[in-house]
């Protein structure tokens, strides 16, 4: 036990002592002695490692890969993402933070909690660990899991995504069996001063998301049915919020990366999302994005380019996301849960119930966005359609997540396959050579092939998975050959 804890602390230095330290996961202050460690010292830093990756890097890449974001005029930092490119080097830091800073330390917390029968803390650590593992499978497909925590094994095998999902869900089930709603939970940032009841509801929501995500590839109908019947899910959006500050080490991580004073501007509203929201007079566009500074209008950029320096469409033409230093980092929203319920009913239950949950999902999204307006215009253009429930649910979930959690939008886009690609390509929308821009060529509710798209991805398809991260693949003799960007992860196989 001590050997494992010592390794985790020396490697990661996540046993911090103040709120500011917990938030800044890149700081390495002196750690306390091994004997002084307890879950309350380890949990918040490991938790914030997940928050930092999930709420920043995965949000940015997810936004570009789902065509919710395009690249700002004159800058090039994320042009490769907008062209559906990902490299083993660029994604490496996210992998390291998730695997070493979050998962390894949460396993230490689980071991400590087991020793002292602290089952509320055990459940909370299992939930955070599950979200990290789920996110990694959703990015890379296969990662080390069953042998990953053996410190004597320098080349742990890569497990299949299907097996990892099964393992994570089994871990959640085991933790749920141990915990009771009144159990105490150690110091944490998500539910401070709360007992385990909210963690139980969150564990159920994470299970629901994972089961629905893999439901086209694995027969999990009975497990989903049991969760739906129990209906013990969060009744409020689950997010890290209420503690972000003004300093660079305590701000929302996405804000720090992209919006803090002095930072390079990169992210703008994509035409695909802009046309879809404007096509249904969707008032959420004002909550999710700023109007452009030129005419106070909503205009969308095109994936695959940052517009030439000679372009007529300068910086003032584009729309930036609305975000502040204290914006929440969402784990899962009521809207997402309602969309999953709608899909479940569409597939296995009642069309009438599916329609009600679909409506409730859009209403919940409006509430999250702070929009006090009827959803009539959205339902008029995108009514519930039982004959093609994937399309209406897929498009509206994509819209709802665009201002909340772009990574989950990218995952659900790959799974539901809506919005689908239309017949218009990026270079037909904007001609780089002539500066001719025809945004109306793209129909609402459609995606398009980016300008100068990654040739390994090609036309009319998404990047389906990421290259195995450099630090893992280069040092692990058991790393498999990368199957390619167009090979879906296990749950997205058609």
CSV table of C-alpha atoms in Angstrom, one decimal:
chain,number,residue,atom,x,y,z
A,1,UNK,CA,0.0,0.0,0.0
A,2,UNK,CA,2.6,2.5,1.0
A,3,UNK,CA,4.7,1.8,-2.1
A,4,UNK,CA,1.8,2.6,-4.3
A,5,UNK,CA,0.9,5.8,-2.5
A,6,UNK,CA,4.5,6.9,-2.5
A,7,UNK,CA,4.8,6.4,-6.2
A,8,UNK,CA,1.6,8.3,-6.9
A,9,UNK,CA,2.6,11.3,-4.7
A,10,UNK,CA,6.2,11.6,-5.9
A,11,UNK,CA,5.1,11.3,-9.6
A,12,UNK,CA,2.2,13.6,-9.4
A,13,UNK,CA,2.4,15.9,-6.4
A,14,UNK,CA,-1.3,16.3,-6.1
A,15,UNK,CA,-1.7,16.4,-2.3
A,16,UNK,CA,-2.3,20.1,-2.1
A,17,UNK,CA,-3.4,22.1,0.9
A,18,UNK,CA,-5.4,25.1,-0.4
A,19,UNK,CA,-8.2,25.8,-2.9
A,20,UNK,CA,-5.9,27.6,-5.3
A,21,UNK,CA,-3.5,24.7,-5.3
A,22,UNK,CA,-6.2,22.2,-6.0
A,23,UNK,CA,-7.3,24.3,-9.1
A,24,UNK,CA,-3.8,24.6,-10.5
A,25,UNK,CA,-3.0,21.0,-11.4
A,26,UNK,CA,0.4,21.9,-12.9
A,27,UNK,CA,1.9,23.2,-9.7
A,28,UNK,CA,4.2,20.9,-7.7
A,29,UNK,CA,4.4,22.2,-4.1
A,30,UNK,CA,6.1,20.1,-1.5
A,31,UNK,CA,4.0,17.1,-0.6
A,32,UNK,CA,3.3,16.0,2.9
A,33,UNK,CA,4.8,12.8,4.2
A,34,UNK,CA,3.3,9.5,3.0
A,35,UNK,CA,2.0,8.7,6.5
A,36,UNK,CA,0.1,12.0,6.6
A,37,UNK,CA,-1.8,11.3,3.4
A,38,UNK,CA,-5.6,10.9,3.4
A,39,UNK,CA,-8.3,11.0,0.8
A,40,UNK,CA,-9.1,14.7,1.5
A,41,UNK,CA,-5.5,15.6,0.5
A,42,UNK,CA,-5.4,13.6,-2.7
A,43,UNK,CA,-9.0,13.7,-4.1
A,44,UNK,CA,-9.3,17.4,-5.0
A,45,UNK,CA,-6.1,17.6,-7.0
A,46,UNK,CA,-6.9,14.4,-8.9
A,47,UNK,CA,-10.4,15.7,-9.5
A,48,UNK,CA,-9.1,18.9,-10.9
A,49,UNK,CA,-6.8,17.0,-13.2
A,50,UNK,CA,-9.9,15.6,-14.9
A,51,UNK,CA,-11.7,19.0,-14.8
A,52,UNK,CA,-8.7,20.6,-16.5
A,53,UNK,CA,-8.6,18.2,-19.4
A,54,UNK,CA,-12.3,17.6,-19.7
A,55,UNK,CA,-13.2,21.3,-19.4
A,56,UNK,CA,-10.5,22.6,-21.7
A,57,UNK,CA,-8.6,20.4,-24.1
A,58,UNK,CA,-11.4,18.0,-24.7
A,59,UNK,CA,-13.9,20.9,-25.1
A,60,UNK,CA,-11.7,22.6,-27.6
A,61,UNK,CA,-10.9,19.5,-29.7
A,62,UNK,CA,-14.5,18.3,-29.4
A,63,UNK,CA,-15.8,21.7,-30.7
A,64,UNK,CA,-13.6,21.6,-33.8
A,65,UNK,CA,-14.1,17.9,-34.5
A,66,UNK,CA,-17.9,18.3,-34.3
A,67,UNK,CA,-18.0,21.5,-36.4
A,68,UNK,CA,-19.3,23.6,-33.6
A,69,UNK,CA,-16.0,25.6,-33.8
A,70,UNK,CA,-14.0,27.1,-36.6
A,71,UNK,CA,-10.6,28.9,-36.6
A,72,UNK,CA,-10.4,32.6,-35.9
A,73,UNK,CA,-9.1,35.0,-38.6
A,74,UNK,CA,-5.3,35.2,-38.9
A,75,UNK,CA,-4.4,32.7,-36.2
A,76,UNK,CA,-3.5,29.1,-36.8
A,77,UNK,CA,-3.2,27.3,-33.5
A,78,UNK,CA,-6.1,24.9,-34.1
A,79,UNK,CA,-6.4,24.9,-37.9
A,80,UNK,CA,-5.2,21.3,-37.8
A,81,UNK,CA,-8.2,20.4,-35.6
A,82,UNK,CA,-10.5,22.2,-37.9
A,83,UNK,CA,-9.1,20.0,-40.7
A,84,UNK,CA,-9.8,16.9,-38.7
A,85,UNK,CA,-6.2,16.3,-37.7
A,86,UNK,CA,-4.9,15.0,-34.4
A,87,UNK,CA,-1.4,14.1,-33.5
A,88,UNK,CA,0.1,11.7,-31.0
A,89,UNK,CA,2.2,14.6,-29.6
A,90,UNK,CA,-0.6,17.2,-29.2
A,91,UNK,CA,-2.9,14.8,-27.3
A,92,UNK,CA,-0.2,13.4,-25.1
A,93,UNK,CA,-0.5,15.8,-22.3
A,94,UNK,CA,-4.2,15.2,-21.9
A,95,UNK,CA,-3.6,11.4,-21.8
A,96,UNK,CA,-0.9,11.9,-19.1
A,97,UNK,CA,-3.1,14.1,-16.9
A,98,UNK,CA,-6.0,11.7,-17.2
A,99,UNK,CA,-4.1,8.5,-16.6
A,100,UNK,CA,-1.5,9.6,-14.1
A,101,UNK,CA,-2.8,12.7,-12.3
A,102,UNK,CA,-6.4,11.5,-12.1
A,103,UNK,CA,-6.8,7.8,-12.4
A,104,UNK,CA,-3.7,6.7,-10.5
A,105,UNK,CA,-4.5,9.0,-7.6
A,106,UNK,CA,-8.1,8.1,-7.5
A,107,UNK,CA,-7.1,4.5,-7.2
A,108,UNK,CA,-5.0,5.5,-4.2
A,109,UNK,CA,-8.1,7.2,-2.7
A,110,UNK,CA,-10.2,4.0,-3.4
A,111,UNK,CA,-7.6,1.9,-1.6
A,112,UNK,CA,-7.5,4.2,1.4
A,113,UNK,CA,-11.3,4.4,1.5
A,114,UNK,CA,-11.6,0.6,1.4
A,115,UNK,CA,-9.1,0.2,4.3
A,116,UNK,CA,-11.3,2.5,6.4
A,117,UNK,CA,-14.7,1.4,5.0
A,118,UNK,CA,-15.4,5.0,3.8
A,119,UNK,CA,-17.8,4.0,1.1
A,120,UNK,CA,-19.1,7.4,0.2
A,121,UNK,CA,-15.5,8.5,-0.6
A,122,UNK,CA,-15.0,5.2,-2.4
A,123,UNK,CA,-18.0,5.8,-4.7
A,124,UNK,CA,-17.0,9.4,-5.4
A,125,UNK,CA,-13.4,8.3,-6.4
A,126,UNK,CA,-14.9,5.5,-8.6
A,127,UNK,CA,-17.2,8.0,-10.4
A,128,UNK,CA,-14.4,10.4,-11.2
A,129,UNK,CA,-12.1,7.6,-12.3
A,130,UNK,CA,-14.9,6.2,-14.5
A,131,UNK,CA,-15.4,9.5,-16.3
A,132,UNK,CA,-11.7,9.7,-17.0
A,133,UNK,CA,-11.5,6.2,-18.3
A,134,UNK,CA,-14.7,6.7,-20.4
A,135,UNK,CA,-13.2,9.8,-22.0
A,136,UNK,CA,-10.0,8.1,-22.8
A,137,UNK,CA,-11.8,5.2,-24.6
A,138,UNK,CA,-13.9,7.7,-26.4
A,139,UNK,CA,-10.8,9.4,-27.7
A,140,UNK,CA,-8.3,6.6,-28.3
A,141,UNK,CA,-10.4,3.4,-28.5
A,142,UNK,CA,-8.0,1.1,-26.7
A,143,UNK,CA,-5.9,2.0,-23.7
A,144,UNK,CA,-4.2,0.2,-20.8
A,145,UNK,CA,-6.7,-0.7,-18.2
A,146,UNK,CA,-6.5,-4.1,-16.5
A,147,UNK,CA,-2.7,-3.8,-16.1
A,148,UNK,CA,-2.4,-0.1,-16.0
A,149,UNK,CA,-2.0,0.3,-12.2
A,150,UNK,CA,0.8,-2.3,-11.8
A,151,UNK,CA,3.8,-0.1,-11.1
A,152,UNK,CA,6.2,-3.0,-11.9
A,153,UNK,CA,4.7,-3.4,-15.4
A,154,UNK,CA,6.2,-0.9,-17.8
A,155,UNK,CA,4.3,-2.2,-20.8
A,156,UNK,CA,0.7,-2.9,-19.7
A,157,UNK,CA,-1.5,-4.4,-22.4
A,158,UNK,CA,-4.0,-2.3,-24.2
A,159,UNK,CA,-7.5,-3.5,-23.5
A,160,UNK,CA,-10.4,-3.2,-25.9
A,161,UNK,CA,-12.8,-0.3,-25.4
A,162,UNK,CA,-15.6,-2.8,-25.0
A,163,UNK,CA,-13.8,-4.5,-22.1
A,164,UNK,CA,-12.9,-1.2,-20.5
A,165,UNK,CA,-16.5,0.0,-20.6
A,166,UNK,CA,-17.6,-3.3,-19.0
A,167,UNK,CA,-14.9,-3.0,-16.3
A,168,UNK,CA,-15.8,0.6,-15.5
A,169,UNK,CA,-19.5,-0.2,-15.3
A,170,UNK,CA,-18.8,-3.2,-13.0
A,171,UNK,CA,-16.7,-0.9,-10.8
A,172,UNK,CA,-19.6,1.6,-10.6
A,173,UNK,CA,-22.0,-1.2,-9.7
A,174,UNK,CA,-19.7,-2.5,-7.0
A,175,UNK,CA,-19.3,1.0,-5.5
A,176,UNK,CA,-23.0,1.7,-5.6
A,177,UNK,CA,-23.7,-1.5,-3.7
A,178,UNK,CA,-21.3,-0.4,-0.9
A,179,UNK,CA,-22.4,3.2,-0.5
A,180,UNK,CA,-25.5,4.5,1.2
A,181,UNK,CA,-27.0,8.0,0.6
A,182,UNK,CA,-25.9,9.2,4.0
A,183,UNK,CA,-22.3,8.1,3.8
A,184,UNK,CA,-19.7,10.8,4.2
A,185,UNK,CA,-17.5,11.9,1.3
A,186,UNK,CA,-14.0,13.3,1.6
A,187,UNK,CA,-13.0,16.9,0.6
A,188,UNK,CA,-13.9,17.4,-3.0
A,189,UNK,CA,-14.7,20.3,-5.4
A,190,UNK,CA,-17.8,18.9,-7.1
A,191,UNK,CA,-20.1,18.4,-4.1
A,192,UNK,CA,-18.4,20.1,-1.1
A,193,UNK,CA,-20.0,19.4,2.2
A,194,UNK,CA,-22.4,16.9,0.7
A,195,UNK,CA,-23.0,13.3,1.6
A,196,UNK,CA,-23.1,10.4,-1.0
A,197,UNK,CA,-26.7,10.8,-2.2
A,198,UNK,CA,-25.7,13.2,-5.0
A,199,UNK,CA,-22.7,11.0,-5.9
A,200,UNK,CA,-25.1,8.0,-6.2
A,201,UNK,CA,-27.3,10.0,-8.7
A,202,UNK,CA,-24.2,11.0,-10.7
A,203,UNK,CA,-23.0,7.5,-10.8
A,204,UNK,CA,-26.3,6.4,-12.3
A,205,UNK,CA,-26.1,9.2,-14.9
A,206,UNK,CA,-22.5,8.2,-15.8
A,207,UNK,CA,-23.7,4.6,-16.2
A,208,UNK,CA,-26.7,5.7,-18.3
A,209,UNK,CA,-24.4,7.7,-20.6
A,210,UNK,CA,-22.0,4.8,-21.0
A,211,UNK,CA,-24.7,2.2,-21.5
A,212,UNK,CA,-26.5,4.3,-24.1
A,213,UNK,CA,-23.2,5.0,-25.9
A,214,UNK,CA,-22.4,1.3,-26.3
A,215,UNK,CA,-25.9,0.2,-26.9
A,216,UNK,CA,-25.5,-0.3,-30.6
A,217,UNK,CA,-22.5,-2.6,-30.1
A,218,UNK,CA,-23.4,-4.4,-26.8
A,219,UNK,CA,-26.7,-5.8,-25.6
A,220,UNK,CA,-27.3,-3.6,-22.5
A,221,UNK,CA,-31.0,-3.1,-22.9
A,222,UNK,CA,-31.9,-4.7,-19.5
A,223,UNK,CA,-29.3,-2.6,-17.7
A,224,UNK,CA,-30.6,0.6,-19.2
A,225,UNK,CA,-34.2,-0.4,-18.4
A,226,UNK,CA,-33.3,-1.0,-14.8
A,227,UNK,CA,-31.7,2.5,-14.6
A,228,UNK,CA,-34.6,4.2,-16.3
A,229,UNK,CA,-37.1,2.4,-14.0
A,230,UNK,CA,-35.1,3.4,-10.9
A,231,UNK,CA,-34.9,7.0,-12.2
A,232,UNK,CA,-32.4,8.2,-9.6
A,233,UNK,CA,-30.5,10.7,-11.7
A,234,UNK,CA,-29.4,14.3,-10.9
A,235,UNK,CA,-32.2,16.8,-11.0
A,236,UNK,CA,-29.8,19.7,-11.6
A,237,UNK,CA,-26.9,20.0,-14.0
A,238,UNK,CA,-23.7,18.5,-12.6
A,239,UNK,CA,-20.8,20.9,-13.0
A,240,UNK,CA,-17.7,22.2,-11.2
A,241,UNK,CA,-18.8,25.6,-10.3
A,242,UNK,CA,-18.9,28.3,-7.6
A,243,UNK,CA,-15.2,28.3,-6.7
A,244,UNK,CA,-13.5,29.7,-9.8
A,245,UNK,CA,-11.5,32.9,-9.1
A,246,UNK,CA,-9.8,35.7,-10.9
A,247,UNK,CA,-6.2,34.6,-10.9
A,248,UNK,CA,-4.7,32.5,-13.8
A,249,UNK,CA,-4.5,29.5,-11.5
A,250,UNK,CA,-8.1,29.5,-10.4
A,251,UNK,CA,-10.1,30.5,-13.4
A,252,UNK,CA,-12.2,28.2,-15.5
A,253,UNK,CA,-9.6,26.2,-17.5
A,254,UNK,CA,-11.1,26.9,-20.9
A,255,UNK,CA,-11.3,30.6,-20.2
A,256,UNK,CA,-7.6,30.6,-19.1
A,257,UNK,CA,-6.6,28.8,-22.3
A,258,UNK,CA,-8.5,30.8,-24.8
A,259,UNK,CA,-10.1,34.0,-23.3
A,260,UNK,CA,-7.9,35.4,-20.6
A,261,UNK,CA,-6.4,38.8,-21.5
A,262,UNK,CA,-3.3,38.4,-23.6
A,263,UNK,CA,-4.2,34.9,-24.9
A,264,UNK,CA,-4.3,34.3,-28.6
A,265,UNK,CA,-7.8,34.1,-30.0
A,266,UNK,CA,-8.6,30.9,-31.8
A,267,UNK,CA,-12.2,29.6,-31.4
A,268,UNK,CA,-15.1,31.0,-33.3
A,269,UNK,CA,-18.6,29.9,-34.2
A,270,UNK,CA,-18.8,27.4,-37.0
A,271,UNK,CA,-21.1,28.0,-40.0
A,272,UNK,CA,-22.6,24.5,-39.5
A,273,UNK,CA,-23.9,25.3,-36.1
A,274,UNK,CA,-24.7,29.0,-37.0
A,275,UNK,CA,-26.9,28.0,-39.9
A,276,UNK,CA,-28.6,25.3,-37.9
A,277,UNK,CA,-29.5,27.6,-34.9
A,278,UNK,CA,-30.4,30.5,-37.1
A,279,UNK,CA,-32.5,28.3,-39.3
A,280,UNK,CA,-34.8,27.6,-36.3
A,281,UNK,CA,-34.6,31.0,-34.7
A,282,UNK,CA,-32.9,29.4,-31.8
A,283,UNK,CA,-32.4,32.0,-29.0
A,284,UNK,CA,-29.7,29.9,-27.4
A,285,UNK,CA,-27.2,31.2,-30.0
A,286,UNK,CA,-27.1,34.5,-28.0
A,287,UNK,CA,-26.4,32.6,-24.8
A,288,UNK,CA,-23.7,30.4,-26.4
A,289,UNK,CA,-21.9,32.9,-28.6
A,290,UNK,CA,-21.1,36.6,-28.9
A,291,UNK,CA,-22.4,38.5,-32.0
A,292,UNK,CA,-19.6,39.7,-34.2
A,293,UNK,CA,-18.2,43.2,-33.5
A,294,UNK,CA,-18.6,44.5,-37.0
A,295,UNK,CA,-22.4,44.4,-37.3
A,296,UNK,CA,-23.6,42.7,-34.1
A,297,UNK,CA,-24.7,39.7,-36.2
A,298,UNK,CA,-24.2,36.0,-36.0
A,299,UNK,CA,-21.9,34.7,-38.8
A,300,UNK,CA,-20.1,31.4,-39.0
A,301,UNK,CA,-16.5,30.4,-40.0
A,302,UNK,CA,-15.6,27.5,-42.2
A,303,UNK,CA,-13.6,24.5,-41.0
A,304,UNK,CA,-10.2,24.0,-42.5
A,305,UNK,CA,-9.0,27.5,-42.9
A,306,UNK,CA,-8.3,30.7,-40.9
A,307,UNK,CA,-9.1,32.9,-43.9
A,308,UNK,CA,-6.3,34.5,-46.0
A,309,UNK,CA,-4.7,37.8,-44.9
A,310,UNK,CA,-6.2,39.3,-48.0
A,311,UNK,CA,-9.7,38.1,-47.0
A,312,UNK,CA,-12.6,40.6,-46.7
A,313,UNK,CA,-13.7,38.6,-43.6
A,314,UNK,CA,-11.5,40.1,-40.9
A,315,UNK,CA,-11.5,39.4,-37.2
A,316,UNK,CA,-14.5,41.7,-36.6
A,317,UNK,CA,-16.7,39.4,-38.8
A,318,UNK,CA,-16.6,36.4,-36.5
A,319,UNK,CA,-18.4,35.3,-33.3
A,320,UNK,CA,-16.6,34.1,-30.2
A,321,UNK,CA,-18.1,31.8,-27.5
A,322,UNK,CA,-19.5,33.4,-24.5
A,323,UNK,CA,-17.5,32.3,-21.4
A,324,UNK,CA,-16.2,33.9,-18.3
A,325,UNK,CA,-13.6,33.1,-15.7
A,326,UNK,CA,-16.2,31.5,-13.5
A,327,UNK,CA,-18.2,29.6,-16.1
A,328,UNK,CA,-19.1,26.1,-15.0
A,329,UNK,CA,-17.3,23.0,-16.3
A,330,UNK,CA,-20.2,20.6,-17.0
A,331,UNK,CA,-20.0,16.9,-16.4
A,332,UNK,CA,-23.6,16.0,-17.4
A,333,UNK,CA,-26.7,18.1,-17.7
A,334,UNK,CA,-30.4,17.4,-17.2
A,335,UNK,CA,-30.8,17.9,-20.9
A,336,UNK,CA,-28.4,15.1,-21.7
A,337,UNK,CA,-30.2,12.8,-19.4
A,338,UNK,CA,-33.6,13.6,-21.0
A,339,UNK,CA,-32.2,13.1,-24.5
A,340,UNK,CA,-31.0,9.6,-23.4
A,341,UNK,CA,-34.4,8.9,-22.0
A,342,UNK,CA,-36.0,10.0,-25.2
A,343,UNK,CA,-33.7,7.7,-27.2
A,344,UNK,CA,-34.4,4.8,-24.9
A,345,UNK,CA,-38.2,5.3,-25.3
A,346,UNK,CA,-37.8,5.6,-29.1
A,347,UNK,CA,-35.9,2.4,-29.3
A,348,UNK,CA,-37.6,0.2,-26.7
A,349,UNK,CA,-40.7,1.9,-25.3
A,350,UNK,CA,-43.3,4.5,-26.2
A,351,UNK,CA,-43.1,7.1,-29.0
A,352,UNK,CA,-45.3,9.4,-26.9
A,353,UNK,CA,-42.9,9.1,-24.0
A,354,UNK,CA,-40.0,9.7,-26.3
A,355,UNK,CA,-41.6,12.8,-27.6
A,356,UNK,CA,-42.1,14.1,-24.0
A,357,UNK,CA,-38.5,13.5,-23.1
A,358,UNK,CA,-37.3,15.1,-26.3
A,359,UNK,CA,-39.3,18.2,-25.4
A,360,UNK,CA,-38.1,18.1,-21.8
A,361,UNK,CA,-34.5,17.8,-23.1
A,362,UNK,CA,-34.7,21.0,-25.2
A,363,UNK,CA,-36.5,22.9,-22.3
A,364,UNK,CA,-33.7,21.8,-19.9
A,365,UNK,CA,-31.1,23.0,-22.4
A,366,UNK,CA,-32.9,26.4,-22.6
A,367,UNK,CA,-32.8,26.5,-18.8
A,368,UNK,CA,-29.1,25.7,-18.7
A,369,UNK,CA,-28.4,28.5,-21.2
A,370,UNK,CA,-30.5,30.9,-19.1
A,371,UNK,CA,-32.9,31.5,-22.0
A,372,UNK,CA,-36.4,32.4,-20.8
A,373,UNK,CA,-38.2,31.8,-24.0
A,374,UNK,CA,-40.6,29.2,-25.5
A,375,UNK,CA,-39.0,26.4,-27.5
A,376,UNK,CA,-41.7,26.6,-30.2
A,377,UNK,CA,-39.5,27.8,-33.0
A,378,UNK,CA,-37.1,24.9,-32.4
A,379,UNK,CA,-39.8,22.3,-32.2
A,380,UNK,CA,-41.4,23.7,-35.4
A,381,UNK,CA,-38.3,23.1,-37.5
A,382,UNK,CA,-37.1,20.0,-35.5
A,383,UNK,CA,-40.2,18.3,-34.3
A,384,UNK,CA,-39.9,14.9,-32.7
A,385,UNK,CA,-39.9,12.2,-35.5
A,386,UNK,CA,-40.3,8.6,-34.4
A,387,UNK,CA,-39.4,7.3,-37.9
A,388,UNK,CA,-36.0,9.0,-37.7
A,389,UNK,CA,-35.5,9.7,-34.0
A,390,UNK,CA,-31.7,9.6,-34.5
A,391,UNK,CA,-31.8,12.7,-36.7
A,392,UNK,CA,-34.0,15.0,-34.5
A,393,UNK,CA,-32.3,13.8,-31.2
A,394,UNK,CA,-28.9,13.9,-32.8
A,395,UNK,CA,-29.2,17.5,-34.2
A,396,UNK,CA,-30.8,18.9,-31.0
A,397,UNK,CA,-28.3,17.2,-28.7
A,398,UNK,CA,-25.5,18.6,-30.8
A,399,UNK,CA,-27.0,22.1,-30.5
A,400,UNK,CA,-27.6,21.8,-26.8
A,401,UNK,CA,-24.1,20.6,-26.0
A,402,UNK,CA,-22.4,23.3,-28.2
A,403,UNK,CA,-22.4,25.8,-25.4
A,404,UNK,CA,-22.0,23.3,-22.6
A,405,UNK,CA,-19.8,20.3,-23.4
A,406,UNK,CA,-18.4,20.1,-26.9
A,407,UNK,CA,-16.5,16.8,-26.3
A,408,UNK,CA,-19.7,15.0,-25.5
A,409,UNK,CA,-21.2,16.5,-28.6
A,410,UNK,CA,-18.4,15.0,-30.6
A,411,UNK,CA,-19.0,11.6,-29.1
A,412,UNK,CA,-22.7,11.6,-29.6
A,413,UNK,CA,-22.2,12.9,-33.2
A,414,UNK,CA,-20.0,9.9,-34.0
A,415,UNK,CA,-22.6,7.6,-32.4
A,416,UNK,CA,-25.9,9.0,-33.6
A,417,UNK,CA,-24.4,10.2,-36.9
A,418,UNK,CA,-26.5,13.4,-37.0
A,419,UNK,CA,-26.1,16.1,-38.1
A,420,UNK,CA,-25.0,14.3,-41.3
A,421,UNK,CA,-22.8,15.5,-44.1
A,422,UNK,CA,-24.6,17.4,-46.8
A,423,UNK,CA,-23.6,17.7,-50.5
A,424,UNK,CA,-21.7,21.0,-50.1
A,425,UNK,CA,-18.0,21.0,-49.3
A,426,UNK,CA,-16.0,23.6,-47.4
A,427,UNK,CA,-14.3,24.9,-50.5
A,428,UNK,CA,-17.7,25.4,-52.2
A,429,UNK,CA,-18.7,27.5,-49.2
A,430,UNK,CA,-15.6,29.6,-49.2
A,431,UNK,CA,-13.0,29.9,-52.0
A,432,UNK,CA,-9.7,30.7,-50.5
A,433,UNK,CA,-8.3,31.9,-53.9
A,434,UNK,CA,-11.1,34.3,-54.8
A,435,UNK,CA,-12.3,35.2,-51.3
A,436,UNK,CA,-15.9,34.2,-52.4
A,437,UNK,CA,-18.0,33.3,-49.4
A,438,UNK,CA,-21.4,31.7,-49.8
A,439,UNK,CA,-22.7,30.7,-46.4
A,440,UNK,CA,-26.2,30.1,-47.6
A,441,UNK,CA,-25.0,27.2,-49.7
A,442,UNK,CA,-24.9,25.0,-46.5
A,443,UNK,CA,-28.3,23.8,-45.4
A,444,UNK,CA,-29.2,24.0,-41.7
A,445,UNK,CA,-28.7,20.7,-39.9
A,446,UNK,CA,-25.8,19.6,-42.1
A,447,UNK,CA,-22.0,19.2,-41.8
A,448,UNK,CA,-19.5,19.6,-44.6
A,449,UNK,CA,-16.0,18.4,-45.6
A,450,UNK,CA,-13.5,20.9,-44.3
A,451,UNK,CA,-11.2,22.9,-46.6
A,452,UNK,CA,-7.9,21.1,-46.9
A,453,UNK,CA,-9.2,18.1,-45.0
A,454,UNK,CA,-6.9,15.5,-43.5
A,455,UNK,CA,-6.4,13.1,-46.4
A,456,UNK,CA,-6.4,10.2,-44.0
A,457,UNK,CA,-10.0,11.1,-43.1
A,458,UNK,CA,-11.2,12.2,-46.5
A,459,UNK,CA,-14.5,13.5,-47.6
A,460,UNK,CA,-17.9,13.4,-45.8
A,461,UNK,CA,-16.7,11.7,-42.6
A,462,UNK,CA,-15.5,12.7,-39.1
A,463,UNK,CA,-12.2,11.8,-37.5
A,464,UNK,CA,-13.3,8.8,-35.6
A,465,UNK,CA,-10.4,8.2,-33.2
A,466,UNK,CA,-7.1,9.7,-32.2
A,467,UNK,CA,-3.5,8.4,-32.6
A,468,UNK,CA,-2.3,6.6,-29.5
A,469,UNK,CA,-0.5,9.3,-27.4
A,470,UNK,CA,3.3,9.5,-27.8
A,471,UNK,CA,4.2,8.8,-24.2
A,472,UNK,CA,2.2,5.6,-24.1
A,473,UNK,CA,2.8,4.2,-27.6
A,474,UNK,CA,6.5,4.9,-27.8
A,475,UNK,CA,7.3,3.4,-24.4
A,476,UNK,CA,5.0,0.5,-24.4
A,477,UNK,CA,6.1,-2.7,-26.2
A,478,UNK,CA,2.5,-3.9,-26.1
A,479,UNK,CA,1.1,-0.8,-27.9
A,480,UNK,CA,-1.0,-2.0,-30.9
A,481,UNK,CA,-0.6,-0.6,-34.4
A,482,UNK,CA,-2.8,2.4,-34.9
A,483,UNK,CA,-5.8,1.3,-37.0
A,484,UNK,CA,-6.3,4.7,-38.6
A,485,UNK,CA,-8.4,7.9,-38.1
A,486,UNK,CA,-11.4,6.5,-39.9
A,487,UNK,CA,-11.8,3.3,-37.8
A,488,UNK,CA,-14.5,3.9,-35.3
A,489,UNK,CA,-14.1,3.2,-31.6
A,490,UNK,CA,-16.1,0.2,-30.6
A,491,UNK,CA,-19.4,1.9,-29.8
A,492,UNK,CA,-19.5,3.9,-33.1
A,493,UNK,CA,-19.3,0.9,-35.5
A,494,UNK,CA,-22.1,1.2,-38.0
